[in-house]
mmCIF file of C-alpha atoms and ligand atoms in Angstrom:
data_model
loop_
_atom_site.group_PDB
_atom_site.id
_atom_site.type_symbol
_atom_site.label_atom_id
_atom_site.label_comp_id
_atom_site.label_asym_id
_atom_site.label_seq_id
_atom_site.Cartn_x
_atom_site.Cartn_y
_atom_site.Cartn_z
ATOM 1 C CA MET A 9 62.896 0.771 37.720
ATOM 2 C CA ASP A 10 63.986 0.082 40.930
ATOM 3 C CA ILE A 11 62.860 3.665 42.384
ATOM 4 C CA GLU A 12 63.892 3.038 46.052
ATOM 5 C CA TYR A 13 67.445 2.695 44.709
ATOM 6 C CA VAL A 14 67.659 6.016 42.726
ATOM 7 C CA ARG A 15 66.244 8.139 44.951
ATOM 8 C CA SER A 16 68.444 6.953 47.528
ATOM 9 C CA GLN A 17 71.299 8.227 45.533
ATOM 10 C CA PHE A 18 69.989 11.986 46.053
ATOM 11 C CA PRO A 19 70.599 13.006 49.352
ATOM 12 C CA ALA A 20 68.155 15.759 48.599
ATOM 13 C CA LEU A 21 65.509 13.626 48.145
ATOM 14 C CA GLU A 22 64.751 11.780 52.006
ATOM 15 C CA ARG A 23 63.115 15.662 52.459
ATOM 16 C CA GLU A 24 59.127 16.318 52.371
ATOM 17 C CA PHE A 25 59.553 17.889 49.109
ATOM 18 C CA THR A 26 58.064 17.194 45.956
ATOM 19 C CA PHE A 27 60.993 18.131 42.997
ATOM 20 C CA MET A 28 59.248 18.685 39.477
ATOM 21 C CA ASP A 29 61.601 21.513 38.680
ATOM 22 C CA ASN A 30 63.700 19.281 37.376
ATOM 23 C CA ALA A 31 64.446 21.108 33.691
ATOM 24 C CA GLY A 32 65.079 24.452 36.076
ATOM 25 C CA GLY A 33 67.858 22.207 37.910
ATOM 26 C CA SER A 34 67.841 18.558 38.847
ATOM 27 C CA GLN A 35 68.853 17.220 42.360
ATOM 28 C CA THR A 36 72.593 16.125 42.999
ATOM 29 C CA LEU A 37 73.883 12.528 42.800
ATOM 30 C CA ARG A 38 75.593 11.754 46.890
ATOM 31 C CA LYS A 39 78.471 10.463 44.371
ATOM 32 C CA VAL A 40 79.140 13.766 42.495
ATOM 33 C CA ALA A 41 79.069 15.616 45.764
ATOM 34 C CA GLU A 42 81.425 13.344 47.155
ATOM 35 C CA ARG A 43 83.997 13.582 44.488
ATOM 36 C CA ILE A 44 83.729 17.683 45.010
ATOM 37 C CA SER A 45 84.903 17.619 48.011
ATOM 38 C CA GLY A 46 87.416 14.792 47.584
ATOM 39 C CA TYR A 47 88.176 16.015 44.747
ATOM 40 C CA LEU A 48 89.141 19.723 47.024
ATOM 41 C CA LEU A 49 90.282 18.111 50.920
ATOM 42 C CA HIS A 50 92.668 15.429 48.822
ATOM 43 C CA HIS A 51 93.870 16.356 45.755
ATOM 44 C CA ASN A 52 93.747 20.032 45.220
ATOM 45 C CA VAL A 53 96.672 21.956 43.247
ATOM 46 C CA GLN A 54 97.702 23.376 40.957
ATOM 47 C CA LEU A 55 97.622 21.175 37.423
ATOM 48 C CA GLY A 56 100.883 20.737 35.408
ATOM 49 C CA ALA A 57 103.772 20.830 37.820
ATOM 50 C CA SER A 58 106.385 18.304 37.854
ATOM 51 C CA TYR A 59 105.521 17.276 41.693
ATOM 52 C CA LYS A 60 103.950 13.558 42.935
ATOM 53 C CA VAL A 61 100.433 14.990 43.578
ATOM 54 C CA SER A 62 100.216 17.490 40.350
ATOM 55 C CA ARG A 63 100.744 14.448 38.794
ATOM 56 C CA GLU A 64 98.245 12.381 40.070
ATOM 57 C CA ALA A 65 95.339 15.171 40.077
ATOM 58 C CA GLY A 66 96.253 15.285 35.850
ATOM 59 C CA GLU A 67 95.524 11.782 35.341
ATOM 60 C CA LYS A 68 92.438 12.036 37.675
ATOM 61 C CA LEU A 69 91.290 14.646 35.739
ATOM 62 C CA ASN A 70 92.097 13.695 32.642
ATOM 63 C CA TYR A 71 90.495 10.410 33.641
ATOM 64 C CA ALA A 72 87.144 12.076 34.016
ATOM 65 C CA THR A 73 87.330 14.206 30.990
ATOM 66 C CA LYS A 74 88.159 10.548 29.666
ATOM 67 C CA LYS A 75 84.432 8.818 30.920
ATOM 68 C CA VAL A 76 82.217 12.305 29.567
ATOM 69 C CA CYS A 77 84.483 11.764 25.956
ATOM 70 C CA GLU A 78 82.958 8.458 25.913
ATOM 71 C CA TYR A 79 79.114 9.047 28.366
ATOM 72 C CA ILE A 80 78.829 11.388 25.175
ATOM 73 C CA ASN A 81 80.688 8.823 22.729
ATOM 74 C CA ALA A 82 82.461 11.671 21.127
ATOM 75 C CA ALA A 83 86.147 10.563 19.422
ATOM 76 C CA ARG A 84 88.815 11.720 21.473
ATOM 77 C CA PRO A 85 88.886 13.326 24.423
ATOM 78 C CA GLU A 86 90.053 16.358 22.854
ATOM 79 C CA GLU A 87 86.729 17.285 21.333
ATOM 80 C CA VAL A 88 85.018 17.823 25.211
ATOM 81 C CA VAL A 89 85.365 21.055 25.958
ATOM 82 C CA MET A 90 84.431 22.612 29.923
ATOM 83 C CA GLY A 91 82.961 25.620 30.767
ATOM 84 C CA PRO A 92 81.109 27.383 33.442
ATOM 85 C CA SER A 93 77.912 26.786 31.180
ATOM 86 C CA SER A 94 75.894 26.250 28.002
ATOM 87 C CA SER A 95 74.780 29.991 28.081
ATOM 88 C CA MET A 96 79.025 30.211 28.404
ATOM 89 C CA LEU A 97 79.990 27.584 25.831
ATOM 90 C CA LEU A 98 77.368 28.709 23.056
ATOM 91 C CA ARG A 99 78.744 32.470 24.024
ATOM 92 C CA ILE A 100 82.781 31.493 22.725
ATOM 93 C CA LEU A 101 81.358 29.340 19.734
ATOM 94 C CA SER A 102 79.647 31.970 18.276
ATOM 95 C CA THR A 103 82.520 34.158 19.065
ATOM 96 C CA CYS A 104 85.796 31.965 17.700
ATOM 97 C CA ILE A 105 83.422 30.117 15.013
ATOM 98 C CA SER A 106 81.985 33.329 13.504
ATOM 99 C CA LYS A 107 85.824 35.053 12.849
ATOM 100 C CA GLN A 108 86.171 33.160 10.109
ATOM 101 C CA TRP A 109 82.733 33.876 8.221
ATOM 102 C CA LYS A 110 82.399 37.039 5.989
ATOM 103 C CA GLU A 111 79.870 39.877 6.161
ATOM 104 C CA GLY A 112 76.723 38.725 3.961
ATOM 105 C CA ASP A 113 77.191 35.230 5.534
ATOM 106 C CA GLU A 114 74.503 33.606 7.227
ATOM 107 C CA VAL A 115 73.072 31.203 10.429
ATOM 108 C CA ILE A 116 69.810 30.326 11.365
ATOM 109 C CA VAL A 117 68.576 29.937 14.880
ATOM 110 C CA THR A 118 64.706 28.106 15.560
ATOM 111 C CA ASN A 119 61.765 30.578 17.603
ATOM 112 C CA THR A 120 61.489 26.927 19.921
ATOM 113 C CA ASP A 121 64.812 27.404 21.301
ATOM 114 C CA HIS A 122 65.760 29.357 24.279
ATOM 115 C CA GLU A 123 68.182 32.124 24.590
ATOM 116 C CA ALA A 124 71.390 30.490 25.297
ATOM 117 C CA ASN A 125 71.147 28.699 21.604
ATOM 118 C CA VAL A 126 69.804 32.079 20.228
ATOM 119 C CA SER A 127 71.494 35.444 21.688
ATOM 120 C CA PRO A 128 74.784 34.281 20.470
ATOM 121 C CA TRP A 129 74.011 33.908 17.061
ATOM 122 C CA THR A 130 71.858 36.946 16.409
ATOM 123 C CA ASP A 131 74.087 39.491 17.989
ATOM 124 C CA LEU A 132 76.625 38.197 15.107
ATOM 125 C CA LYS A 133 74.643 41.797 13.418
ATOM 126 C CA ASN A 134 76.844 43.546 14.586
ATOM 127 C CA LYS A 135 79.276 42.391 12.379
ATOM 128 C CA GLY A 136 77.150 41.915 9.110
ATOM 129 C CA ILE A 137 75.788 38.529 9.445
ATOM 130 C CA ASN A 138 72.266 37.916 8.330
ATOM 131 C CA VAL A 139 70.518 35.935 10.734
ATOM 132 C CA LYS A 140 67.253 33.951 9.674
ATOM 133 C CA LEU A 141 64.594 32.660 11.856
ATOM 134 C CA TRP A 142 62.883 28.622 11.544
ATOM 135 C CA LYS A 143 59.695 29.163 13.247
ATOM 136 C CA ALA A 144 57.955 25.872 14.045
ATOM 137 C CA ASN A 145 54.753 25.877 12.347
ATOM 138 C CA PRO A 146 51.958 27.619 14.373
ATOM 139 C CA GLU A 147 49.162 24.843 15.189
ATOM 140 C CA SER A 148 51.712 22.300 16.005
ATOM 141 C CA LEU A 149 53.848 24.225 17.828
ATOM 142 C CA GLU A 150 56.616 21.979 15.606
ATOM 143 C CA LEU A 151 60.334 22.484 13.878
ATOM 144 C CA GLU A 152 58.839 21.186 10.344
ATOM 145 C CA LEU A 153 62.410 20.805 7.357
ATOM 146 C CA SER A 154 60.579 22.261 5.106
ATOM 147 C CA ASP A 155 60.906 25.170 6.616
ATOM 148 C CA LEU A 156 64.324 24.593 7.187
ATOM 149 C CA ASN A 157 64.637 23.782 3.671
ATOM 150 C CA LYS A 158 63.663 27.021 2.583
ATOM 151 C CA LEU A 159 65.910 29.313 4.986
ATOM 152 C CA LEU A 160 69.168 27.146 3.732
ATOM 153 C CA THR A 161 71.142 28.820 0.777
ATOM 154 C CA LYS A 162 74.809 28.683 0.114
ATOM 155 C CA ARG A 163 76.050 31.803 2.253
ATOM 156 C CA THR A 164 74.484 29.815 5.205
ATOM 157 C CA LYS A 165 77.531 28.995 8.614
ATOM 158 C CA LEU A 166 75.506 26.954 10.996
ATOM 159 C CA VAL A 167 72.089 26.126 12.057
ATOM 160 C CA ALA A 168 71.624 26.580 15.716
ATOM 161 C CA VAL A 169 68.332 24.079 16.912
ATOM 162 C CA THR A 170 67.239 22.780 20.352
ATOM 163 C CA HIS A 171 66.971 18.909 21.247
ATOM 164 C CA ALA A 172 64.168 19.237 23.132
ATOM 165 C CA SER A 173 62.665 22.295 24.032
ATOM 166 C CA ASN A 174 62.540 23.533 27.412
ATOM 167 C CA ILE A 175 58.384 24.276 27.073
ATOM 168 C CA LEU A 176 56.882 21.607 25.052
ATOM 169 C CA GLY A 177 59.477 18.991 25.768
ATOM 170 C CA SER A 178 58.881 18.039 21.548
ATOM 171 C CA ILE A 179 62.246 15.796 20.758
ATOM 172 C CA ASN A 180 63.441 17.421 17.499
ATOM 173 C CA PRO A 181 64.959 14.627 14.568
ATOM 174 C CA ILE A 182 68.802 15.604 15.047
ATOM 175 C CA LYS A 183 69.863 13.321 13.005
ATOM 176 C CA GLU A 184 67.775 14.847 9.662
ATOM 177 C CA ILE A 185 68.153 18.267 10.632
ATOM 178 C CA ALA A 186 72.091 17.434 10.325
ATOM 179 C CA LYS A 187 71.691 15.733 7.433
ATOM 180 C CA THR A 188 69.563 18.308 5.435
ATOM 181 C CA VAL A 189 72.190 20.934 7.236
ATOM 182 C CA HIS A 190 75.183 18.992 5.911
ATOM 183 C CA LYS A 191 74.076 18.400 2.804
ATOM 184 C CA ALA A 192 73.391 22.495 2.183
ATOM 185 C CA GLY A 193 77.119 22.885 3.300
ATOM 186 C CA ALA A 194 76.572 24.075 6.884
ATOM 187 C CA LEU A 195 77.068 23.515 10.966
ATOM 188 C CA ILE A 196 75.242 22.656 13.131
ATOM 189 C CA CYS A 197 75.084 23.573 16.822
ATOM 190 C CA VAL A 198 73.078 21.818 18.952
ATOM 191 C CA ASP A 199 71.408 22.709 22.096
ATOM 192 C CA GLY A 200 71.032 19.383 24.362
ATOM 193 C CA VAL A 201 70.300 20.589 27.599
ATOM 194 C CA ALA A 202 66.729 19.904 28.192
ATOM 195 C CA TYR A 203 67.540 16.319 26.191
ATOM 196 C CA ALA A 204 70.854 15.411 28.079
ATOM 197 C CA PRO A 205 68.830 14.957 31.851
ATOM 198 C CA HIS A 206 66.547 12.103 30.166
ATOM 199 C CA ARG A 207 68.257 10.136 26.902
ATOM 200 C CA ARG A 208 71.255 8.853 25.756
ATOM 201 C CA ILE A 209 74.158 11.376 24.026
ATOM 202 C CA ASP A 210 75.479 10.131 20.970
ATOM 203 C CA VAL A 211 77.473 12.567 19.007
ATOM 204 C CA ARG A 212 78.819 10.879 16.926
ATOM 205 C CA LYS A 213 75.304 8.592 15.764
ATOM 206 C CA LEU A 214 73.678 11.986 15.876
ATOM 207 C CA ASP A 215 76.386 13.738 12.734
ATOM 208 C CA VAL A 216 76.661 17.141 14.662
ATOM 209 C CA ASP A 217 79.009 20.138 14.989
ATOM 210 C CA PHE A 218 78.767 21.217 18.135
ATOM 211 C CA TYR A 219 76.500 20.114 20.622
ATOM 212 C CA VAL A 220 75.732 21.671 24.169
ATOM 213 C CA PHE A 221 74.598 20.782 27.726
ATOM 214 C CA SER A 222 74.465 21.521 31.604
ATOM 215 C CA TRP A 223 75.147 19.160 33.995
ATOM 216 C CA TYR A 224 73.369 21.355 36.688
ATOM 217 C CA LYS A 225 70.151 19.707 34.450
ATOM 218 C CA THR A 226 71.823 16.131 34.751
ATOM 219 C CA PHE A 227 72.416 15.284 38.406
ATOM 220 C CA GLY A 228 75.450 16.759 38.583
ATOM 221 C CA PRO A 229 77.306 20.289 39.301
ATOM 222 C CA HIS A 230 76.799 23.856 38.287
ATOM 223 C CA LEU A 231 79.156 22.658 34.991
ATOM 224 C CA ALA A 232 78.346 22.527 31.815
ATOM 225 C CA VAL A 233 80.317 20.512 28.758
ATOM 226 C CA MET A 234 80.256 21.156 24.411
ATOM 227 C CA TYR A 235 81.471 18.888 22.399
ATOM 228 C CA GLY A 236 83.141 19.776 18.674
ATOM 229 C CA ARG A 237 83.724 17.647 15.692
ATOM 230 C CA TYR A 238 88.172 17.966 16.446
ATOM 231 C CA ASN A 239 88.505 19.392 12.981
ATOM 232 C CA LEU A 240 86.735 22.539 13.294
ATOM 233 C CA LEU A 241 87.780 23.166 16.406
ATOM 234 C CA HIS A 242 91.443 22.785 15.397
ATOM 235 C CA GLN A 243 90.911 25.465 13.171
ATOM 236 C CA MET A 244 89.389 28.116 14.986
ATOM 237 C CA ASP A 245 90.883 30.252 16.326
ATOM 238 C CA GLY A 246 90.388 30.029 20.034
ATOM 239 C CA ILE A 247 90.062 32.789 23.365
ATOM 240 C CA ASN A 248 92.719 32.077 25.411
ATOM 241 C CA HIS A 249 95.926 33.277 25.380
ATOM 242 C CA TYR A 250 98.386 34.335 22.098
ATOM 243 C CA PHE A 251 100.636 31.858 23.170
ATOM 244 C CA PHE A 252 97.911 29.245 22.536
ATOM 245 C CA LYS A 253 98.153 27.462 19.267
ATOM 246 C CA LYS A 254 95.607 26.104 17.516
ATOM 247 C CA LYS A 255 96.456 22.339 17.974
ATOM 248 C CA ASP A 256 96.071 23.532 21.748
ATOM 249 C CA VAL A 257 92.885 21.758 21.416
ATOM 250 C CA PRO A 258 90.431 22.484 24.158
ATOM 251 C CA TYR A 259 92.257 24.602 26.303
ATOM 252 C CA LYS A 260 92.149 27.430 23.893
ATOM 253 C CA PHE A 261 87.998 27.846 24.176
ATOM 254 C CA GLN A 262 88.700 27.978 28.229
ATOM 255 C CA PRO A 263 90.748 30.644 29.501
ATOM 256 C CA GLY A 264 91.879 30.610 33.027
ATOM 257 C CA ASN A 265 91.047 26.813 34.786
ATOM 258 C CA PHE A 266 87.938 25.200 34.436
ATOM 259 C CA ASN A 267 86.865 23.994 36.826
ATOM 260 C CA PHE A 268 89.317 20.957 38.253
ATOM 261 C CA GLU A 269 86.897 19.920 41.460
ATOM 262 C CA LEU A 270 83.402 19.975 39.651
ATOM 263 C CA THR A 271 85.239 18.443 36.344
ATOM 264 C CA TYR A 272 86.551 15.305 38.991
ATOM 265 C CA SER A 273 82.373 15.183 40.158
ATOM 266 C CA LEU A 274 81.123 14.541 36.418
ATOM 267 C CA LEU A 275 82.595 10.838 37.026
ATOM 268 C CA GLY A 276 79.846 10.471 40.347
ATOM 269 C CA ILE A 277 77.513 10.733 37.305
ATOM 270 C CA THR A 278 79.031 8.174 34.741
ATOM 271 C CA GLU A 279 78.980 5.940 37.639
ATOM 272 C CA TYR A 280 76.040 6.003 38.338
ATOM 273 C CA PHE A 281 74.836 4.992 35.072
ATOM 274 C CA GLU A 282 76.772 2.657 35.453
ATOM 275 C CA GLN A 283 75.475 1.069 38.533
ATOM 276 C CA LEU A 284 72.223 1.527 37.534
ATOM 277 C CA PHE A 285 72.659 -0.776 34.575
ATOM 278 C CA LYS A 286 73.923 -3.510 36.842
ATOM 279 C CA ASN A 287 71.220 -3.090 39.052
ATOM 280 C CA GLU A 288 68.887 -2.961 36.521
ATOM 281 C CA PHE A 289 70.143 -5.866 34.323
ATOM 282 C CA PRO A 290 70.768 -8.211 36.767
ATOM 283 C CA LYS A 291 72.264 -10.904 33.815
ATOM 284 C CA ALA A 292 73.640 -8.586 31.335
ATOM 285 C CA LYS A 293 77.435 -9.558 30.977
ATOM 286 C CA LYS A 294 80.225 -8.615 29.338
ATOM 287 C CA VAL A 295 78.793 -5.639 28.046
ATOM 288 C CA GLY A 296 80.621 -2.578 26.906
ATOM 289 C CA PHE A 297 80.282 1.267 27.951
ATOM 290 C CA GLN A 298 78.199 2.238 25.681
ATOM 291 C CA ASP A 299 75.499 -0.578 25.432
ATOM 292 C CA LYS A 300 75.470 -0.241 28.940
ATOM 293 C CA MET A 301 74.218 3.672 28.517
ATOM 294 C CA ASN A 302 72.210 3.177 25.135
ATOM 295 C CA LYS A 303 70.325 0.267 27.644
ATOM 296 C CA VAL A 304 69.902 2.053 30.733
ATOM 297 C CA PHE A 305 67.998 5.714 29.078
ATOM 298 C CA GLU A 306 66.209 3.085 27.275
ATOM 299 C CA HIS A 307 65.355 2.060 30.398
ATOM 300 C CA ILE A 308 64.472 5.223 32.055
ATOM 301 C CA SER A 309 63.116 6.927 28.839
ATOM 302 C CA LYS A 310 60.385 3.882 29.782
ATOM 303 C CA HIS A 311 59.840 5.013 33.277
ATOM 304 C CA GLU A 312 59.428 8.550 32.328
ATOM 305 C CA GLU A 313 56.497 7.546 30.050
ATOM 306 C CA ARG A 314 55.068 6.205 32.551
ATOM 307 C CA ILE A 315 54.605 8.223 34.890
ATOM 308 C CA SER A 316 54.087 11.063 32.527
ATOM 309 C CA LYS A 317 51.234 9.424 30.798
ATOM 310 C CA PRO A 318 48.579 10.160 34.097
ATOM 311 C CA LEU A 319 49.872 13.678 34.512
ATOM 312 C CA ILE A 320 48.838 13.738 30.586
ATOM 313 C CA ASN A 321 45.994 12.002 30.483
ATOM 314 C CA TYR A 322 43.820 14.563 33.692
ATOM 315 C CA LEU A 323 45.427 17.684 32.036
ATOM 316 C CA SER A 324 44.029 16.852 27.996
ATOM 317 C CA GLU A 325 41.019 16.107 29.530
ATOM 318 C CA HIS A 326 40.497 19.220 32.194
ATOM 319 C CA PRO A 327 38.271 21.448 29.942
ATOM 320 C CA ASP A 328 39.625 24.490 31.198
ATOM 321 C CA ILE A 329 43.730 23.684 30.279
ATOM 322 C CA GLN A 330 45.572 23.188 27.102
ATOM 323 C CA ILE A 331 48.714 21.439 26.924
ATOM 324 C CA ILE A 332 51.454 23.409 25.768
ATOM 325 C CA GLY A 333 53.253 20.787 23.134
ATOM 326 C CA LYS A 334 52.941 17.180 22.379
ATOM 327 C CA ALA A 335 49.356 15.910 24.245
ATOM 328 C CA THR A 336 50.995 12.289 24.137
ATOM 329 C CA ALA A 337 53.448 10.863 26.999
ATOM 330 C CA ASP A 338 55.264 8.797 23.664
ATOM 331 C CA ARG A 339 59.437 8.711 25.098
ATOM 332 C CA LYS A 340 59.732 8.820 20.954
ATOM 333 C CA LYS A 341 58.328 12.091 21.330
ATOM 334 C CA ARG A 342 58.940 13.894 23.348
ATOM 335 C CA VAL A 343 60.305 14.497 27.322
ATOM 336 C CA PRO A 344 58.804 14.690 29.953
ATOM 337 C CA THR A 345 58.692 18.590 30.623
ATOM 338 C CA ILE A 346 55.129 18.956 30.871
ATOM 339 C CA SER A 347 53.701 22.459 30.287
ATOM 340 C CA PHE A 348 50.411 23.958 29.686
ATOM 341 C CA VAL A 349 47.614 27.310 30.240
ATOM 342 C CA HIS A 350 44.460 27.222 31.724
ATOM 343 C CA SER A 351 41.862 29.524 30.325
ATOM 344 C CA THR A 352 40.775 32.012 33.035
ATOM 345 C CA MET A 353 43.391 31.801 35.367
ATOM 346 C CA LYS A 354 46.921 33.450 34.882
ATOM 347 C CA SER A 355 50.242 30.419 35.090
ATOM 348 C CA ASP A 356 51.495 32.869 38.070
ATOM 349 C CA GLU A 357 48.061 32.007 40.084
ATOM 350 C CA ILE A 358 48.653 28.502 39.477
ATOM 351 C CA VAL A 359 52.428 27.091 41.005
ATOM 352 C CA GLU A 360 51.906 30.082 43.816
ATOM 353 C CA ARG A 361 48.639 27.970 44.980
ATOM 354 C CA VAL A 362 50.852 24.186 44.280
ATOM 355 C CA ASP A 363 53.348 25.885 46.440
ATOM 356 C CA ASP A 364 51.425 25.678 49.112
ATOM 357 C CA TYR A 365 52.016 21.694 49.052
ATOM 358 C CA ARG A 366 55.654 21.450 48.986
ATOM 359 C CA VAL A 367 56.003 20.749 44.677
ATOM 360 C CA GLY A 368 58.313 23.222 43.464
ATOM 361 C CA ILE A 369 56.726 23.952 39.960
ATOM 362 C CA ARG A 370 57.505 26.535 37.620
ATOM 363 C CA PHE A 371 55.658 29.373 35.717
ATOM 364 C CA GLY A 372 57.260 31.824 33.306
ATOM 365 C CA ASP A 373 58.617 32.054 29.168
ATOM 366 C CA PHE A 374 62.148 29.879 30.439
ATOM 367 C CA TYR A 375 64.155 32.009 28.629
ATOM 368 C CA ALA A 376 62.769 30.641 25.390
ATOM 369 C CA LYS A 377 60.636 33.937 25.210
ATOM 370 C CA LYS A 378 60.362 33.905 21.722
ATOM 371 C CA LEU A 379 58.307 30.793 21.985
ATOM 372 C CA ILE A 380 55.780 32.333 24.435
ATOM 373 C CA GLU A 381 55.154 35.830 23.225
ATOM 374 C CA ASP A 382 55.246 33.899 19.506
ATOM 375 C CA ALA A 383 52.333 31.277 20.985
ATOM 376 C CA GLY A 384 50.992 34.335 22.535
ATOM 377 C CA LEU A 385 50.700 33.583 25.775
ATOM 378 C CA LYS A 386 52.379 36.601 27.232
ATOM 379 C CA GLU A 387 49.639 37.616 28.600
ATOM 380 C CA LYS A 388 49.073 34.128 30.707
ATOM 381 C CA ASN A 389 52.562 34.806 32.946
ATOM 382 C CA GLY A 390 54.013 32.053 30.962
ATOM 383 C CA VAL A 391 53.222 28.089 31.409
ATOM 384 C CA VAL A 392 52.455 26.505 34.034
ATOM 385 C CA ARG A 393 55.639 23.972 33.426
ATOM 386 C CA VAL A 394 56.068 20.410 35.026
ATOM 387 C CA SER A 395 59.287 18.859 34.150
ATOM 388 C CA LEU A 396 60.160 15.633 35.443
ATOM 389 C CA VAL A 397 63.074 13.365 35.625
ATOM 390 C CA HIS A 398 63.824 9.580 36.462
ATOM 391 C CA TYR A 399 63.503 9.876 40.412
ATOM 392 C CA ASN A 400 59.992 11.070 39.848
ATOM 393 C CA SER A 401 57.586 8.530 41.318
ATOM 394 C CA LEU A 402 54.686 7.401 39.636
ATOM 395 C CA ASP A 403 53.224 8.185 43.900
ATOM 396 C CA GLU A 404 54.877 11.987 42.948
ATOM 397 C CA VAL A 405 52.937 12.185 40.129
ATOM 398 C CA LYS A 406 49.368 11.315 41.730
ATOM 399 C CA ARG A 407 49.718 13.687 44.000
ATOM 400 C CA LEU A 408 50.514 17.224 41.713
ATOM 401 C CA ILE A 409 47.179 15.929 39.796
ATOM 402 C CA TRP A 410 45.800 15.826 44.162
ATOM 403 C CA VAL A 411 47.490 19.174 44.266
ATOM 404 C CA LEU A 412 46.162 20.338 41.050
ATOM 405 C CA LYS A 413 42.188 19.211 41.290
ATOM 406 C CA LYS A 414 42.458 21.323 44.233
ATOM 407 C CA VAL A 415 43.967 24.568 43.342
ATOM 408 C CA ILE A 416 42.189 24.542 39.738
HETATM 409 C C1 PLP B 525 66.948 24.571 26.792
HETATM 410 C C2 PLP B 525 68.301 25.366 27.689
HETATM 411 N N1 PLP B 525 68.819 25.792 26.884
HETATM 412 C C3 PLP B 525 70.295 26.275 27.597
HETATM 413 C C4 PLP B 525 70.008 26.424 29.405
HETATM 414 C C5 PLP B 525 71.348 27.744 29.715
HETATM 415 O O1 PLP B 525 72.017 26.855 30.542
HETATM 416 P P1 PLP B 525 73.284 27.537 31.174
HETATM 417 O O2 PLP B 525 72.962 27.665 32.642
HETATM 418 O O3 PLP B 525 73.717 26.111 31.768
HETATM 419 O O4 PLP B 525 73.566 28.793 30.380
HETATM 420 C C6 PLP B 525 69.242 26.656 29.825
HETATM 421 C C7 PLP B 525 68.904 26.898 30.876
HETATM 422 O O5 PLP B 525 67.635 26.674 31.097
HETATM 423 C C8 PLP B 525 67.721 25.966 28.999
HETATM 424 O O6 PLP B 525 66.907 25.243 30.093
#
């Protein structure tokens, strides 16, 4: 991969600083920032009016939403709900969908998820909904389908599960999980926040009902998106004003104005990936958007595997270090979000020493508190997390290893 081209698209990377807290928030594409200012400076009017500038602004936003729809391979733009954050969208979903549920109905959450896809469901206890916990195998920290099967009943309404853990980096087999969940007559709601920056999201291929992720971790602005299957969104009550009807999808889930300039800026992300495809596969002819995205993300996953390998090797060979998650760089099994603990040093101690070398990594529970508690890592002050993305270079990873050798 032409790493120089990639890095040149992110102005923040020109600084002498190594960004390896990307699962916290990625750097923003120049194209995204330019579109935000372009929209605000030239098209910032209220939508829905009959005058020309308003009509033009509406067309721009419709185009951006259509592109997001293609980006995740949703069936129609109405399936794309915009919101300020993944946490908020999941709250909106749990509020709306639970109106259809009765006392004694059940939801299943995991102990490996970020709390964003847990609390909105566990809080439904107040409405008489029974909450069950799908716990990872304590040895492997993997979620096992056989355990899910034991929890599913006729009363299960929904299973909330993450696509990739923001601590372990492990990828859950969502397609398979969705099949099991659907067979039991329930719905699946996937948190794709830790997965989206690394791999192609194809909601139709995954056959999921709801899928949420945040653009600020996917090279864009502080905005999030929720995919919802059209018929499910259509059936549900929304949370908008009383005069919004059932058919007003997605507006009934977007009270107030959704953020116009940030939504418009998402075009900068799809354009970037299209350009990256063009650069990396110059001989490819007449390739459609879906194939381009599949190919470009496969390419990215290979780069990510290549740069995480030396770090995983170093960490697994160190006698005092334990990787929390799979000790493999295999792109089929994990994303490059790599966590570890040390036998005697606390996680904050390591990170604060690394700070002096102008490398941004991070320690903590990353709001996956249940996982940290169940894995007995609270007294370590959580894990040390190094989270890479495709703009990180092999040289940066080598430098991090050099730094870790100095501080540990
Ligand atoms: C896996 C995961 N899910 C959900 C969230 C919450 O995202 P947001 O900040 O958009 O609410 C985060 C944020 O760190 C996350 O890492």
